[in-house]
Amino acid sequence: MIATKSIKFFTILAVVFSSLTCFAASGGSTDTKEGQVNTPESINAYIKHHLADSHDFALYSYTNDAGERKHVGFPLPVIVWTSKGLKTFMSSEFHHNDDGHVIVEKGDVKLVKIHSKIYELNEGADHVVFDAHHHATNAHKVLDFSITKSVFGMLLAGLLMLLGFSSLARGYKKGAIPTGVGRLLEPLVLYVRDDIARPNIGEKKYKKFMPYLLTVFFFIWILNLLGLTPLGFNVTGQIAVTACLAIFTAVIYLTNGSKDFWAHTLWMPGVPKILRPVLALIELVGFVLIKPFSLLVRLFANITAGHFVVMSLIALMITLKNQFGPVASTGMSLLLTLFISVIEILVAFLQAFIFTMLSALFIGMAVEEHDHEHAH
Amino acid sequence: MEQLLNDFSPGLFFMQVLILGIILFLMFKFAWKPILNSLNEREEGIQNALDEADNARKEMQNLQADNQRLLNEARAERDEMLKEAREMKNKMIEDAKEEANAAAAKLMEQAQATIETEKKAAISELKSQVANLSIEIAEKVVREELSNKDKQVKLVESMLGEATLN
Amino acid sequence: MYNLIGAGLIVIGGGIGLGQIGGKAMEGIARQPEAAGKIQTAMIIIGALLEGLAFGALILGK
C-alpha cells in the first residue's frame, strides 16, 4: 500500500521536475539586471507581483555566469478570448516579461503581458504606450481564461481533496473505522458537521448544506495552506476567488430562504408600518450585498495581509543588511518569519473556519422557521 | 477599491465558478455522500447497540428482580414450613407428655386403688386370722387352764412366740 | 495621506472593539470555565464580523 503510494508520489515528482528542466532550458530573459531583488522598490514590486496572479509557475530564478537571468519553473497554458476569437498558447512565449515589451502575435492579434494581466494591442499598434500612471493607452484587457497559477492551485487543491476524501469514503466500505489518512480526515468532517453546521443551521435542515460547507471548508483551508508553502500560491488572496466563494454562499442562502425569512426580511412584523420599507431595504442590502462583501473581503484581506507580512519579513534580510550586517539581519528575518508563519498556519485554519461558520450562520438565518407563538 | 476592481479578473472568476462547481459535484458524488452516509449509519449502529445494551440491562435487572422475588418467596415459604414443623413437633411432644402424664396418673391411681384394696383385704384377712388365732388361743388356753396352770402359761407364751405379728 | 489617517482611525476603532470582545470573553470564561468552548466560538464569530467591517472600510478607503 505504502509502496504504491510512494511510487505514485515519485512519478508526479519526476513529471514535475522533467518539465522544470525543459522550461529552464527554453526560458531565459533578455535583460540581465532586471529580476534581481535588492532595493526597497524592487522588493515592493516583487511582493506586488507575488500577490497578483501569475501566468507561469516560477519556483526560483538566478543569474548564471554569463550574466543571464534564468528562471526555474514551468509554463502554464494561456487561454484568452480576444477580439478575434479564442487564442491559446503556452505562457513561456512571453519569456517572463511582465511589462509589455514582449509581443506575442497569434494570427492577427498582438498580445502583451503587463503586471500579470494580458492585454490586446489595438489595431495598428506595434508597441505598448504608457501614460503617466503607467496605464497602457493603446491596449485593452482581454477575457483571460488561462490556467494561471491560481487556477493550477485550485485544481491541485481539488485533486488533493478528491484523493483524500474518496479514499476515506472507500475506507468505509471495508469497515466502520477508517484507516490511514482517513483517521485524520474523519474528525475534521465530524468537526464541520457537529460544530459548524449543526448548531448554526439546526438539526432538521443541516444535512442538505453539508456537502457545500465541507467542500468550502477544505477548499479554503487547503488553498490557505498551499499559500504558505514555498510554491508561492496566493489563491485565496485573489479577489475573484473569494468573490466567487462568497457569491456561492449568497446564492445558496438566498435560494433556500424560508417563507418566514422573506416575510421577516421584506415586511418585518411588529414594527410600525411606515418603518417597514426602510427596514426591508436595510435587511435586503445586508443579505444581498453586505454579508457576501464582508465574507469575500475578510478572506481576501487576511490572506493578502498574511502574505504581505511574511514576504516583508523575509525581505528584512535585504533591507536591514546595511544597518545590521548580513548575519544579524538574516537571523532576525528568520526568527520573525518563523513566528509569523506559525501564526499564519493558525490564520489559514481560522479563515477557513470563519468562512464556513459564517456561511452556515447565514444559511441558518435564511432557513430558520420562526415560532409564530411569540410576538416579535 | 479602484485597484481592487482593477485586480478583479473576470476570467479567473469564471474559472473559479467552473472549478468550484465541478469540485462540488465530484466531492458530493464520490466523497461527501458516502462519507456522511457511512457516518450516519455508524452512529445509528452505535446508538442501536447502546439502546440494545440498555434494554438488555433492563431485562437483566427485571430478571434479577424476579429471581430475588422468587428466592424471597421460597425463603419465606421455607421459614413458614419450618415454623409449622416446629410447632407441630412442640405440640406432639406436648400431647405425648400430656398423654403420658395422664396414663401415669391413671396407672398410679389404679395402683393406689389396687394397693388400697389389697391393703384392705390384707387387713381384713389379718383381722380374721387374728380373730381365729385369738379364738384358737383362747380355746387352747381355756383347755390347758383346765388341766395345768403351768402348762397353760407355757402354752400361752409359746403361742405368743409363734404368733409374731407380721 | 488622508487614506492613511482614515486607516489609522479604522485600526483604532477595530482595536478597541476587538479588545472589548476579547476582554469580555476572557471574563466570561473566567466566570464560567465550563462554557469556554461556546464563548470562544461566539467570540471568534463576533471578531470575524468586526474584522469584516474594518477590512471593508480599509478597502473601500484605499
Coordinates of C-alpha atoms in Angstrom, one line a residue, chain A:
Chain A
M1 CA 0.0 0.0 0.0
I2 CA 2.7 2.4 1.1
A3 CA 4.9 1.3 -1.7
T4 CA 2.4 2.0 -4.4
K5 CA 1.6 5.4 -2.9
S6 CA 5.3 6.4 -2.8
I7 CA 5.6 5.2 -6.4
K8 CA 2.7 7.5 -7.3
F9 CA 4.3 10.4 -5.5
F10 CA 7.7 10.0 -7.1
T11 CA 6.1 9.7 -10.5
I12 CA 4.4 13.0 -10.0
L13 CA 7.6 14.5 -8.7
A14 CA 9.5 13.2 -11.7
V15 CA 7.0 14.6 -14.1
V16 CA 7.2 18.0 -12.4
F17 CA 10.9 18.1 -12.5
S18 CA 11.3 17.0 -16.0
S19 CA 9.0 19.8 -17.1
L20 CA 11.0 22.1 -14.9
T21 CA 14.3 21.4 -16.7
C22 CA 12.6 21.8 -20.1
F23 CA 11.3 25.1 -19.1
A24 CA 14.6 26.2 -17.6
A25 CA 16.2 25.4 -21.0
S26 CA 13.7 27.3 -23.0
G27 CA 13.5 30.2 -20.5
G28 CA 16.0 32.9 -20.3
S29 CA 15.5 36.6 -20.1
T30 CA 16.6 39.3 -22.4
D31 CA 17.7 41.7 -19.8
T32 CA 20.3 40.8 -17.3
K33 CA 19.9 43.1 -14.2
E34 CA 16.2 43.0 -14.1
G35 CA 14.6 40.5 -11.8
Q36 CA 17.2 40.8 -9.1
V37 CA 15.5 41.9 -5.9
N38 CA 17.7 44.0 -3.7
T39 CA 16.2 47.5 -3.4
P40 CA 13.1 48.6 -1.4
E41 CA 11.4 49.5 -4.7
S42 CA 12.1 46.1 -6.3
I43 CA 11.1 44.3 -3.1
N44 CA 7.7 46.2 -3.2
A45 CA 7.3 45.3 -6.8
Y46 CA 8.2 41.7 -6.1
I47 CA 5.7 41.4 -3.4
K48 CA 3.0 43.0 -5.6
H49 CA 3.9 40.6 -8.3
H50 CA 3.6 37.7 -5.9
L51 CA 0.3 38.9 -4.6
A52 CA -1.1 39.1 -8.1
D53 CA -2.0 36.0 -10.2
S54 CA 0.7 34.7 -12.4
H55 CA 0.7 33.0 -15.8
D56 CA 3.6 30.8 -15.2
F57 CA 4.7 28.7 -12.3
A58 CA 8.0 30.2 -11.3
L59 CA 9.9 28.4 -8.5
Y60 CA 13.1 30.4 -8.4
S61 CA 15.4 32.4 -10.6
Y62 CA 19.1 33.0 -10.7
T63 CA 21.8 34.8 -12.7
N64 CA 24.2 32.5 -14.4
D65 CA 27.9 33.1 -15.0
A66 CA 27.2 34.7 -18.4
G67 CA 25.0 37.3 -16.6
E68 CA 21.8 35.8 -18.0
R69 CA 18.7 35.7 -15.8
K70 CA 17.5 32.1 -15.6
H71 CA 14.0 31.2 -14.3
V72 CA 13.2 27.8 -13.0
G73 CA 9.6 26.7 -13.1
F74 CA 7.1 25.6 -15.7
P75 CA 4.9 27.4 -18.1
L76 CA 1.1 27.2 -17.9
P77 CA -1.3 27.4 -20.8
V78 CA -2.8 30.8 -21.7
I79 CA -6.3 30.8 -22.9
V80 CA -7.7 34.2 -23.9
W81 CA -10.8 35.5 -25.6
T82 CA -9.7 38.3 -27.9
S83 CA -11.5 40.4 -30.4
K84 CA -10.6 37.8 -33.0
G85 CA -11.7 34.8 -31.0
L86 CA -10.1 32.3 -28.7
K87 CA -6.3 32.1 -28.6
T88 CA -4.3 29.5 -26.8
F89 CA -0.5 29.2 -26.3
M90 CA 2.0 28.5 -23.6
S91 CA 3.0 31.3 -21.2
S92 CA 6.6 30.7 -22.0
E93 CA 6.1 32.7 -25.2
F94 CA 6.1 35.8 -23.0
H95 CA 9.7 34.9 -21.8
H96 CA 8.8 36.0 -18.3
N97 CA 8.4 39.6 -19.5
D98 CA 5.8 41.4 -17.4
D99 CA 5.9 45.0 -18.6
G100 CA 4.6 44.7 -22.1
H101 CA 7.8 44.5 -24.1
V102 CA 7.4 41.1 -25.4
I103 CA 4.6 40.9 -28.0
V104 CA 3.1 37.6 -28.9
E105 CA 1.4 37.5 -32.2
K106 CA -1.3 35.0 -32.7
G107 CA -2.9 35.3 -36.1
D108 CA -3.7 38.9 -36.4
V109 CA -3.9 39.8 -32.7
K110 CA -0.9 41.1 -30.7
L111 CA -0.9 40.2 -27.0
V112 CA 1.3 41.6 -24.2
K113 CA 1.5 40.9 -20.5
I114 CA 1.6 43.9 -18.1
H115 CA 1.6 43.2 -14.4
S116 CA 0.3 39.7 -14.8
K117 CA -2.6 40.8 -17.0
I118 CA -2.8 40.1 -20.7
Y119 CA -3.7 43.0 -22.9
E120 CA -4.5 43.0 -26.6
L121 CA -2.9 45.8 -28.6
N122 CA -5.3 48.0 -30.5
E123 CA -5.4 47.7 -34.3
G124 CA -2.3 49.1 -35.9
A125 CA -0.2 49.5 -32.7
D126 CA 3.1 47.6 -32.6
H127 CA 4.2 48.5 -29.1
V128 CA 2.6 49.5 -25.8
V129 CA 2.4 53.2 -25.0
F130 CA 2.1 54.0 -21.3
D131 CA 0.6 57.2 -19.8
A132 CA 1.9 58.9 -16.7
H133 CA 0.2 56.5 -14.3
H134 CA 1.7 53.5 -16.2
H135 CA -1.6 52.6 -17.7
A136 CA -1.5 51.3 -21.2
T137 CA -3.2 53.7 -23.6
N138 CA -3.3 51.7 -26.8
A139 CA -4.2 48.3 -25.4
H140 CA -7.2 46.8 -23.7
K141 CA -7.7 43.8 -21.4
V142 CA -8.9 40.5 -22.8
L143 CA -11.1 37.9 -21.1
D144 CA -8.5 35.6 -19.6
F145 CA -9.5 32.0 -19.0
S146 CA -5.9 30.9 -18.7
I147 CA -4.8 28.1 -16.4
T148 CA -3.0 30.6 -14.2
K149 CA -1.1 29.8 -11.1
S150 CA -4.3 30.3 -9.1
V151 CA -6.3 28.0 -11.3
F152 CA -3.5 25.5 -11.1
G153 CA -3.6 25.8 -7.3
M154 CA -7.3 25.3 -7.3
L155 CA -7.0 22.2 -9.5
L156 CA -4.3 20.9 -7.2
A157 CA -6.4 21.5 -4.1
G158 CA -9.4 19.9 -5.7
L159 CA -7.3 16.9 -6.6
L160 CA -5.9 16.6 -3.1
M161 CA -9.4 16.8 -1.7
L162 CA -10.8 14.3 -4.1
L163 CA -7.9 11.8 -3.4
G164 CA -8.0 12.2 0.3
F165 CA -11.8 12.1 0.8
S166 CA -12.5 9.5 -1.8
S167 CA -10.0 7.2 0.0
L168 CA -11.8 8.0 3.2
A169 CA -15.1 7.1 1.5
R170 CA -13.7 3.9 0.2
G171 CA -12.3 3.1 3.6
Y172 CA -15.8 2.9 5.0
K173 CA -16.7 0.1 2.7
K174 CA -14.1 -2.1 4.4
G175 CA -15.1 -1.3 7.9
A176 CA -16.7 1.3 10.1
I177 CA -13.4 2.7 11.4
P178 CA -11.3 4.5 8.8
T179 CA -7.6 3.7 8.3
G180 CA -4.6 5.7 7.2
V181 CA -5.3 9.3 6.1
G182 CA -9.0 8.8 6.9
R183 CA -8.2 8.8 10.6
L184 CA -7.0 12.4 10.2
L185 CA -9.8 13.5 7.9
E186 CA -12.8 11.9 9.7
P187 CA -12.5 14.1 12.8
L188 CA -12.4 17.1 10.6
V189 CA -15.5 16.1 8.8
L190 CA -17.2 15.5 12.1
Y191 CA -15.9 18.8 13.3
V192 CA -17.5 20.7 10.4
R193 CA -20.8 18.7 10.9
D194 CA -21.1 18.9 14.7
D195 CA -19.5 22.2 15.5
I196 CA -20.3 24.3 12.4
A197 CA -23.3 23.0 10.6
R198 CA -25.5 21.6 13.3
P199 CA -25.5 24.4 15.8
N200 CA -25.9 27.1 13.2
I201 CA -28.3 25.6 10.7
G202 CA -30.3 23.4 13.0
E203 CA -30.8 19.7 13.4
K204 CA -33.6 19.5 10.8
K205 CA -32.0 21.1 7.8
Y206 CA -28.3 20.9 8.2
K207 CA -27.9 17.8 6.0
K208 CA -28.7 19.5 2.8
F209 CA -25.9 22.0 3.2
M210 CA -23.2 19.7 4.5
P211 CA -21.6 19.0 1.1
Y212 CA -21.2 22.7 0.3
L213 CA -19.9 23.6 3.8
L214 CA -17.5 20.7 3.8
T215 CA -16.2 21.5 0.3
V216 CA -15.8 25.1 1.0
F217 CA -14.1 24.5 4.4
F218 CA -11.5 22.1 3.0
F219 CA -11.1 24.0 -0.3
I220 CA -10.2 27.2 1.6
W221 CA -8.1 25.5 4.1
I222 CA -6.0 23.6 1.6
L223 CA -5.6 26.7 -0.5
N224 CA -4.6 28.8 2.5
L225 CA -2.0 26.2 3.5
L226 CA -0.8 25.9 -0.1
G227 CA -0.2 29.6 0.1
L228 CA 2.2 29.1 3.0
T229 CA 4.4 26.6 1.1
P230 CA 7.4 27.8 -0.9
L231 CA 5.4 27.1 -4.0
G232 CA 4.1 30.6 -3.7
F233 CA 0.4 30.2 -4.4
N234 CA -1.8 33.1 -3.4
V235 CA -5.2 31.7 -4.5
T236 CA -7.4 32.8 -1.6
G237 CA -5.7 36.2 -1.9
Q238 CA -7.3 36.7 -5.3
I239 CA -10.4 38.8 -5.0
A240 CA -12.0 36.9 -7.9
V241 CA -11.7 33.6 -6.0
T242 CA -13.1 34.9 -2.7
A243 CA -15.8 36.8 -4.6
C244 CA -16.8 33.5 -6.2
L245 CA -16.9 31.7 -2.9
A246 CA -19.0 34.5 -1.3
I247 CA -21.4 34.6 -4.2
F248 CA -21.9 30.8 -4.0
T249 CA -22.8 31.2 -0.3
A250 CA -25.1 34.1 -1.0
V251 CA -26.8 32.3 -3.8
I252 CA -27.3 29.2 -1.5
Y253 CA -28.8 31.1 1.3
L254 CA -30.9 33.4 -0.8
T255 CA -32.4 30.5 -2.8
N256 CA -33.0 28.4 0.3
G257 CA -34.7 31.2 2.2
S258 CA -37.8 30.0 4.0
K259 CA -41.1 31.8 3.8
D260 CA -40.6 33.2 7.3
F261 CA -37.2 34.5 6.3
W262 CA -38.6 36.5 3.4
A263 CA -41.6 37.6 5.4
H264 CA -39.3 38.9 8.1
T265 CA -36.9 40.5 5.7
L266 CA -39.4 42.3 3.4
W267 CA -42.2 43.0 5.8
M268 CA -41.0 42.9 9.4
P269 CA -43.9 42.2 11.7
G270 CA -44.1 44.1 14.9
V271 CA -42.8 47.4 13.8
P272 CA -44.7 50.5 12.6
K273 CA -45.9 50.2 9.0
I274 CA -44.0 53.3 8.0
L275 CA -40.7 51.8 9.0
R276 CA -41.2 48.5 7.3
P277 CA -40.0 49.5 3.8
V278 CA -36.9 51.1 5.3
L279 CA -36.2 48.0 7.3
A280 CA -36.8 45.8 4.3
L281 CA -34.3 47.9 2.3
I282 CA -31.7 47.6 5.1
E283 CA -32.2 43.9 5.5
L284 CA -32.1 43.3 1.8
V285 CA -29.0 45.2 1.3
G286 CA -27.5 43.4 4.3
F287 CA -28.2 40.0 2.9
V288 CA -27.6 40.6 -0.8
L289 CA -24.6 42.9 -0.6
I290 CA -23.0 43.5 2.8
K291 CA -22.8 39.9 4.1
P292 CA -21.2 38.5 0.9
F293 CA -19.0 41.5 0.6
S294 CA -17.7 41.1 4.2
L295 CA -17.2 37.4 3.5
L296 CA -15.1 38.0 0.4
V297 CA -13.2 40.9 1.8
R298 CA -12.3 39.2 5.1
L299 CA -10.8 36.2 3.4
F300 CA -9.1 38.2 0.7
A301 CA -7.7 40.8 3.1
N302 CA -6.5 38.3 5.7
I303 CA -4.6 36.1 3.3
T304 CA -3.2 39.1 1.4
A305 CA -2.1 40.7 4.6
G306 CA -0.5 37.5 5.8
H307 CA 1.4 37.0 2.6
F308 CA 2.5 40.7 2.6
V309 CA 3.8 40.5 6.2
V310 CA 5.6 37.2 5.6
M311 CA 7.3 38.5 2.5
S312 CA 8.2 41.8 4.1
L313 CA 9.8 40.0 6.9
I314 CA 11.7 37.8 4.5
A315 CA 12.8 41.0 2.8
L316 CA 14.2 42.3 6.1
M317 CA 17.3 40.4 5.4
I318 CA 17.9 42.6 2.4
T319 CA 16.6 45.9 3.7
L320 CA 18.4 45.7 7.1
K321 CA 21.7 44.2 5.7
N322 CA 23.4 47.6 5.6
Q323 CA 22.5 48.5 9.2
F324 CA 23.0 45.2 11.0
G325 CA 25.2 43.1 8.7
P326 CA 24.2 40.0 6.8
V327 CA 24.1 37.6 9.8
A328 CA 22.1 39.6 12.2
S329 CA 19.6 40.7 9.6
T330 CA 19.2 37.2 8.3
G331 CA 18.7 35.8 11.8
M332 CA 16.2 38.4 12.7
S333 CA 14.3 37.9 9.5
L334 CA 14.3 34.1 10.0
L335 CA 13.0 34.3 13.6
L336 CA 10.3 36.8 12.7
T337 CA 9.2 34.9 9.6
L338 CA 9.1 31.7 11.6
F339 CA 6.9 33.4 14.2
I340 CA 4.5 34.9 11.7
S341 CA 4.4 31.7 9.7
V342 CA 3.2 29.8 12.7
I343 CA 0.5 32.4 13.2
E344 CA -0.3 32.2 9.6
I345 CA -0.9 28.5 9.9
L346 CA -3.4 29.3 12.6
V347 CA -4.9 32.0 10.4
A348 CA -5.2 29.6 7.5
F349 CA -7.4 27.4 9.6
L350 CA -9.2 30.2 11.3
Q351 CA -10.2 31.9 8.0
A352 CA -11.5 28.6 6.5
F353 CA -13.4 28.0 9.8
I354 CA -14.8 31.5 9.8
F355 CA -15.9 31.5 6.2
T356 CA -17.6 28.2 6.7
M357 CA -19.1 29.2 10.1
L358 CA -20.5 32.5 8.7
S359 CA -21.8 30.7 5.7
A360 CA -23.6 28.2 8.0
L361 CA -24.8 31.1 10.1
F362 CA -26.3 33.0 7.2
I363 CA -27.8 29.8 5.8
G364 CA -29.2 29.1 9.2
M365 CA -30.7 32.6 9.4
A366 CA -32.3 32.0 6.0
V367 CA -33.8 28.6 6.5
E368 CA -34.9 29.1 10.1
E369 CA -38.6 28.8 10.6
H370 CA -39.9 31.1 13.3
D371 CA -42.2 30.1 16.0
H372 CA -45.3 32.2 15.5
E373 CA -46.5 31.7 19.0
H374 CA -44.4 34.5 20.4
A375 CA -44.9 38.1 19.3
H376 CA -42.0 40.0 17.8

